Coordinates of C-alpha atoms and ligand atoms in Angstrom, one line a residue:
M1024 CA 11.3 -14.9 5.8
G1025 CA 8.6 -12.2 5.8
I1026 CA 7.6 -9.7 3.1
L1027 CA 9.9 -8.1 0.6
V1028 CA 8.6 -4.6 -0.4
V1029 CA 9.9 -2.1 -3.0
G1030 CA 8.3 1.3 -2.9
S1031 CA 8.9 5.0 -2.4
V1032 CA 10.3 6.5 0.8
A1033 CA 9.4 10.2 0.6
F1034 CA 9.0 13.7 1.9
D1035 CA 5.3 14.5 1.6
S1036 CA 3.7 17.9 1.6
V1037 CA 0.0 17.6 2.2
E1038 CA -3.0 20.0 2.5
T1039 CA -6.4 18.8 3.8
P1040 CA -9.4 20.8 5.0
F1041 CA -8.0 20.1 8.5
G1042 CA -4.4 21.3 8.2
K1043 CA -1.2 21.4 6.3
V1044 CA 2.1 19.7 6.7
K1045 CA 5.4 20.2 4.8
E1046 CA 8.1 17.6 4.0
V1047 CA 6.9 15.0 6.5
L1048 CA 7.7 11.3 6.4
G1049 CA 5.8 9.5 3.6
G1050 CA 6.1 7.2 0.7
S1051 CA 4.3 4.1 -0.4
G1052 CA 7.1 1.8 0.9
T1053 CA 7.1 3.6 4.2
F1054 CA 3.4 3.4 4.8
F1055 CA 3.3 -0.2 3.7
S1056 CA 6.2 -1.4 5.8
T1057 CA 5.1 0.3 8.9
S1058 CA 1.6 -1.2 8.6
A1059 CA 2.8 -4.7 7.7
S1060 CA 5.3 -4.7 10.6
F1061 CA 2.5 -5.2 13.0
F1062 CA 1.9 -8.7 11.6
S1063 CA 5.1 -9.9 9.9
E1064 CA 8.8 -9.4 9.2
V1065 CA 9.4 -6.7 6.6
N1066 CA 12.3 -6.1 4.3
L1067 CA 12.3 -2.8 2.5
V1068 CA 14.0 -2.0 -0.8
A1069 CA 14.1 1.7 -1.6
V1070 CA 16.4 4.7 -2.0
V1071 CA 16.7 7.9 -0.1
G1072 CA 18.9 11.0 -0.7
E1073 CA 21.6 12.5 1.5
D1074 CA 19.0 14.9 2.9
F1075 CA 17.0 12.1 4.6
P1076 CA 17.2 12.4 8.4
Q1077 CA 18.4 9.6 10.7
D1078 CA 15.4 9.8 13.0
H1079 CA 13.1 8.7 10.1
L1080 CA 15.3 5.6 9.6
Q1081 CA 15.3 5.1 13.3
F1082 CA 11.5 5.1 13.3
L1083 CA 11.4 2.3 10.7
R1084 CA 14.0 0.3 12.7
S1085 CA 11.9 0.8 15.8
R1086 CA 9.1 -1.0 13.9
N1087 CA 11.5 -3.9 13.1
V1088 CA 11.6 -3.0 9.4
D1089 CA 14.8 -4.4 7.9
L1090 CA 16.6 -1.7 6.0
G1091 CA 19.3 -3.9 4.4
G1092 CA 17.8 -3.0 1.0
L1093 CA 17.6 0.7 1.6
Q1094 CA 20.3 2.7 -0.3
T1095 CA 21.4 6.2 0.3
S1096 CA 22.4 7.9 -2.9
P1097 CA 23.8 11.4 -3.7
G1098 CA 21.0 13.8 -4.4
R1099 CA 17.6 14.6 -3.0
T1100 CA 14.9 12.2 -1.6
F1101 CA 11.7 11.6 -3.6
R1102 CA 9.1 14.4 -2.9
W1103 CA 5.3 14.4 -3.4
E1104 CA 2.9 17.2 -2.8
G1105 CA -0.9 16.7 -2.8
R1106 CA -4.1 18.3 -1.7
Y1107 CA -7.5 16.9 -0.6
G1108 CA -10.9 18.7 -0.6
Y1109 CA -13.8 17.8 1.8
D1110 CA -14.3 14.7 -0.3
L1111 CA -11.2 13.0 1.1
N1112 CA -11.4 10.0 -1.3
E1113 CA -9.1 11.3 -4.0
A1114 CA -5.8 13.2 -3.8
E1115 CA -5.0 15.9 -6.3
T1116 CA -1.3 15.6 -7.0
L1117 CA 0.4 19.0 -7.2
D1118 CA 4.0 17.9 -7.7
T1119 CA 6.0 14.7 -8.0
Q1120 CA 9.8 14.9 -7.9
L1121 CA 11.4 11.4 -8.5
N1122 CA 14.9 12.7 -7.6
V1123 CA 17.1 9.7 -6.5
F1124 CA 14.5 7.2 -7.8
E1125 CA 15.4 8.4 -11.4
A1126 CA 18.7 6.6 -11.3
F1127 CA 17.8 3.9 -8.8
D1128 CA 19.1 0.4 -9.8
P1129 CA 17.8 -1.9 -7.1
R1130 CA 20.1 -4.8 -6.1
L1131 CA 18.6 -7.2 -3.6
P1132 CA 20.8 -8.3 -0.6
M1133 CA 21.4 -12.1 -0.8
E1134 CA 19.1 -12.6 2.2
Y1135 CA 16.1 -11.1 0.3
V1136 CA 16.2 -13.3 -2.8
D1137 CA 14.3 -16.2 -1.2
A1138 CA 11.4 -13.9 -0.1
D1139 CA 8.1 -15.7 -0.5
F1140 CA 5.7 -12.7 -0.1
V1141 CA 6.5 -9.8 -2.3
F1142 CA 4.7 -6.4 -2.5
L1143 CA 5.5 -4.0 -5.4
A1144 CA 4.3 -0.8 -3.8
N1145 CA 3.4 2.2 -5.9
I1146 CA 6.6 3.1 -7.8
D1147 CA 8.0 3.1 -11.4
P1148 CA 6.7 -0.3 -12.9
E1149 CA 10.2 -0.8 -14.4
L1150 CA 11.7 -0.8 -10.8
Q1151 CA 8.9 -3.1 -9.7
L1152 CA 9.9 -5.6 -12.3
K1153 CA 13.6 -5.3 -11.7
V1154 CA 13.1 -6.2 -8.1
L1155 CA 10.7 -9.0 -8.8
K1156 CA 13.1 -10.6 -11.3
Q1157 CA 15.7 -11.0 -8.6
V1158 CA 13.4 -13.0 -6.3
R1159 CA 13.8 -16.7 -6.8
R1160 CA 10.4 -18.3 -6.3
P1161 CA 7.9 -16.1 -4.6
R1162 CA 4.7 -17.7 -3.3
L1163 CA 2.5 -14.5 -3.5
V1164 CA 3.2 -11.3 -5.5
A1165 CA 1.0 -8.3 -5.1
C1166 CA 1.3 -4.9 -6.7
D1167 CA -0.1 -1.4 -6.5
T1168 CA 0.1 1.5 -9.0
M1169 CA -1.4 4.9 -9.7
N1170 CA -2.6 7.2 -12.5
F1171 CA 1.0 8.7 -12.7
W1172 CA 2.3 5.4 -14.0
I1173 CA -0.9 4.3 -15.9
E1174 CA -0.5 7.5 -18.0
G1175 CA 3.3 7.7 -18.1
K1176 CA 4.5 4.1 -18.3
R1177 CA 1.5 2.0 -19.5
A1178 CA 3.5 -0.6 -21.5
Q1179 CA 6.0 -1.2 -18.7
L1180 CA 3.1 -1.5 -16.2
L1181 CA 1.3 -4.1 -18.4
E1182 CA 4.6 -6.0 -18.5
T1183 CA 4.8 -6.0 -14.7
L1184 CA 1.2 -7.1 -14.4
H1185 CA 1.9 -10.3 -16.3
H1186 CA 4.0 -11.4 -13.2
V1187 CA 1.7 -10.6 -10.3
D1188 CA -1.0 -12.6 -8.5
I1189 CA -2.9 -9.6 -7.0
L1190 CA -3.3 -6.0 -8.1
V1191 CA -4.4 -3.6 -5.3
I1192 CA -5.6 -0.4 -6.9
N1193 CA -8.0 2.6 -6.4
E1194 CA -11.4 2.6 -8.0
G1195 CA -10.7 5.5 -10.4
E1196 CA -7.5 3.9 -11.5
T1197 CA -9.2 0.6 -12.1
R1198 CA -11.5 2.3 -14.6
Q1199 CA -8.5 4.2 -16.1
L1200 CA -6.3 1.1 -16.5
A1201 CA -9.1 -1.0 -18.0
Q1202 CA -10.5 1.9 -20.1
E1203 CA -13.9 0.7 -19.0
P1204 CA -16.3 2.8 -16.8
N1205 CA -18.3 -0.1 -15.2
L1206 CA -16.3 -1.3 -12.2
V1207 CA -17.2 -5.0 -12.5
R1208 CA -16.4 -5.1 -16.2
A1209 CA -13.2 -3.1 -15.6
A1210 CA -12.2 -5.8 -13.1
R1211 CA -12.8 -8.5 -15.7
V1212 CA -10.5 -6.7 -18.2
I1213 CA -7.7 -6.4 -15.6
L1214 CA -8.0 -10.0 -14.6
E1215 CA -7.1 -10.8 -18.3
M1216 CA -3.9 -8.7 -17.9
G1217 CA -2.3 -11.1 -15.5
P1218 CA -3.5 -10.8 -11.8
R1219 CA -5.9 -13.5 -10.6
I1220 CA -7.2 -11.3 -7.9
L1221 CA -8.1 -7.6 -8.0
V1222 CA -8.5 -5.6 -4.8
V1223 CA -10.3 -2.3 -5.5
K1224 CA -9.8 0.4 -2.8
R1225 CA -12.9 2.6 -2.7
G1226 CA -11.9 5.1 0.0
E1227 CA -14.6 5.7 2.6
Y1228 CA -16.8 3.1 0.7
G1229 CA -14.5 0.3 1.5
V1230 CA -12.9 -2.5 -0.5
L1231 CA -14.0 -4.9 -3.2
M1232 CA -12.1 -8.1 -3.9
I1233 CA -12.8 -9.7 -7.2
S1234 CA -11.5 -12.9 -8.7
E1235 CA -12.8 -15.1 -11.5
H1236 CA -15.1 -17.1 -9.2
S1237 CA -15.7 -14.8 -6.1
L1238 CA -16.7 -11.4 -5.1
F1239 CA -16.2 -9.9 -1.5
S1240 CA -17.1 -6.5 -0.3
A1241 CA -16.0 -4.9 3.0
P1242 CA -17.1 -1.4 4.2
A1243 CA -14.5 1.1 5.5
Y1244 CA -14.6 1.4 9.3
P1245 CA -16.7 4.5 10.0
L1246 CA -14.7 7.2 11.6
E1247 CA -15.6 10.5 13.2
S1248 CA -12.2 12.1 12.7
V1249 CA -10.3 11.7 9.4
Y1250 CA -7.5 14.2 9.2
D1251 CA -5.2 13.0 6.3
P1252 CA -6.0 10.1 3.9
T1253 CA -2.4 10.1 2.6
G1254 CA -1.0 6.6 2.8
A1255 CA -4.4 4.9 3.5
G1256 CA -4.0 2.7 0.4
D1257 CA -0.4 1.6 1.2
T1258 CA -1.3 1.1 4.8
F1259 CA -4.3 -1.0 3.7
A1260 CA -2.0 -3.1 1.6
G1261 CA 0.5 -3.5 4.5
G1262 CA -2.2 -4.9 6.8
F1263 CA -3.5 -7.2 4.0
M1264 CA -0.1 -8.6 3.0
G1265 CA 1.2 -8.6 6.6
Y1266 CA -1.7 -10.7 7.8
L1267 CA -1.3 -13.2 4.9
S1268 CA 2.4 -13.4 5.5
G1269 CA 2.0 -13.7 9.3
T1270 CA -0.6 -16.6 9.0
R1271 CA 0.8 -18.1 5.8
N1272 CA -2.6 -19.3 4.8
L1273 CA -3.8 -18.4 1.3
D1274 CA -7.4 -19.7 1.3
E1275 CA -10.4 -17.6 0.5
G1276 CA -11.2 -17.2 4.2
S1277 CA -7.7 -15.9 4.9
F1278 CA -7.9 -13.4 2.1
R1279 CA -11.2 -12.1 3.4
Q1280 CA -9.7 -11.7 7.0
A1281 CA -6.7 -10.0 5.4
I1282 CA -9.0 -7.4 3.7
I1283 CA -10.5 -6.6 7.1
F1284 CA -7.1 -6.2 8.8
G1285 CA -6.0 -4.0 5.9
S1286 CA -9.1 -1.9 6.4
I1287 CA -8.5 -1.6 10.1
M1288 CA -4.9 -0.4 9.6
A1289 CA -6.0 2.2 7.1
S1290 CA -8.7 3.4 9.5
F1291 CA -5.9 4.2 12.0
V1292 CA -3.4 6.0 9.7
V1293 CA -6.0 8.5 8.5
E1294 CA -6.6 9.7 12.1
D1295 CA -3.5 11.9 12.0
F1296 CA -1.0 13.4 9.5
S1297 CA 1.9 11.4 8.0
L1298 CA 2.6 8.2 10.0
D1299 CA 2.0 9.9 13.4
R1300 CA -0.9 7.7 14.4
M1301 CA 1.2 4.6 13.7
R1302 CA 3.9 5.8 16.2
T1303 CA 1.6 5.2 19.1
L1304 CA -0.6 2.4 17.8
E1305 CA -0.7 -0.8 20.0
F1306 CA -1.7 -4.2 18.8
E1307 CA -4.5 -4.4 21.4
E1308 CA -6.1 -1.4 19.6
I1309 CA -6.0 -3.3 16.3
E1310 CA -7.7 -6.3 18.0
E1311 CA -10.4 -4.1 19.6
R1312 CA -11.2 -2.5 16.2
F1313 CA -11.4 -6.0 14.7
R1314 CA -14.1 -6.9 17.2
R1315 CA -16.0 -3.7 16.4
F1316 CA -15.6 -4.4 12.7
K1317 CA -17.2 -7.8 13.1
L1318 CA -20.2 -6.3 14.9
L1319 CA -20.5 -3.6 12.2
T1320 CA -21.1 -6.2 9.5
E1321 CA -22.8 -9.0 11.4
F1322 CA -26.4 -9.6 10.4
Q1323 CA -27.2 -13.2 11.2
G1324 CA -27.8 -15.0 14.5
L1325 CA -28.3 -11.9 16.7
G1326 CA -31.7 -13.1 17.9
Ligands
LIG366 P1 -1.8 6.5 -1.0 O1 -1.7 5.2 -0.1 O2 -2.3 6.1 -2.3 O3 -2.4 7.6 -0.3 O4 -0.2 6.9 -1.3 C1 0.4 8.0 -0.8 C2 1.9 7.9 -0.9 O5 2.3 7.6 -2.2 C3 2.6 9.3 -0.5 O6 3.2 9.1 0.7 C4 3.5 9.6 -1.6 O7 4.8 9.9 -1.2 C5 3.5 8.3 -2.5 N1 3.5 8.6 -3.9 C6 2.7 9.5 -4.6 N2 3.0 9.5 -5.9 C7 3.9 8.6 -6.1 C8 4.6 8.1 -7.3 N3 4.4 8.6 -8.5 N4 5.5 7.0 -7.1 C9 5.7 6.5 -5.9 N5 5.1 7.0 -4.7 C10 4.2 8.0 -4.8

């Protein structure tokens, strides 16, 4: 089977210098699943409230995301409100309402317990662990988190990190989690917490992948029009895990290719608000950007 993901499915309200949207489709689980669905089967575990519209579920189904693990509970859907300045690298969170996630008790459908690729998208680390404990023998477990949980649930987060292979996290949050300002040293501290690979998302500066014996750096794809960076991190993770799950290779070369596919997916999602760019995206466009990405970083053998 493909990837099992637990994460938020949300209504996002977002303001950037280029516009403003209210209560649009968002959530770490939503962005991740949509992105990964271009490469692999995806099974989503999450909860929404009774206020969640059918057409959003229909969109996920149209991307072949399996919703057997998505519960609808009495109450309101998770809501997040954020704002970006001209430096689009970091969101300022204005409001987080957990709503139905507060009482969420995830129970995996039987078909999900044999998942071999697991992604614990940004959500309460206690929920991440509850889901992971129900999976029998995963081959690769990756995890994301954010300042909200590093500050609010540090002990629970450290417990979850014991059980993951890869942590995918923002640059600022890497420093915050490690309590160390130097990025490379911070990475070393985090590698002691459990993960054997750290993937640091650095916004428009790209991605750094660090393990005990290797270091890989990829730029972000340079874009002329970035409208809304919301979901870039989750979309990156979706392309990264989706590529690995699709090819089923876990060697260093595959990890590096996966970083590039993740970066490409993120470069598309920021071109419009919410998931709107993903609604029209074709696989040929991903392949075309992959070719351009290769040229962007090639420096040997050009004559
Ligand atoms: P990013 O990829 O980091 O831009 O993630 C943005 C998404 O994360 C938004 O769609 C939000 O709905 C979601 N989000 C923000 N805060 C939280 C949180 N504390 N827990 C779970 N999801 C969140």
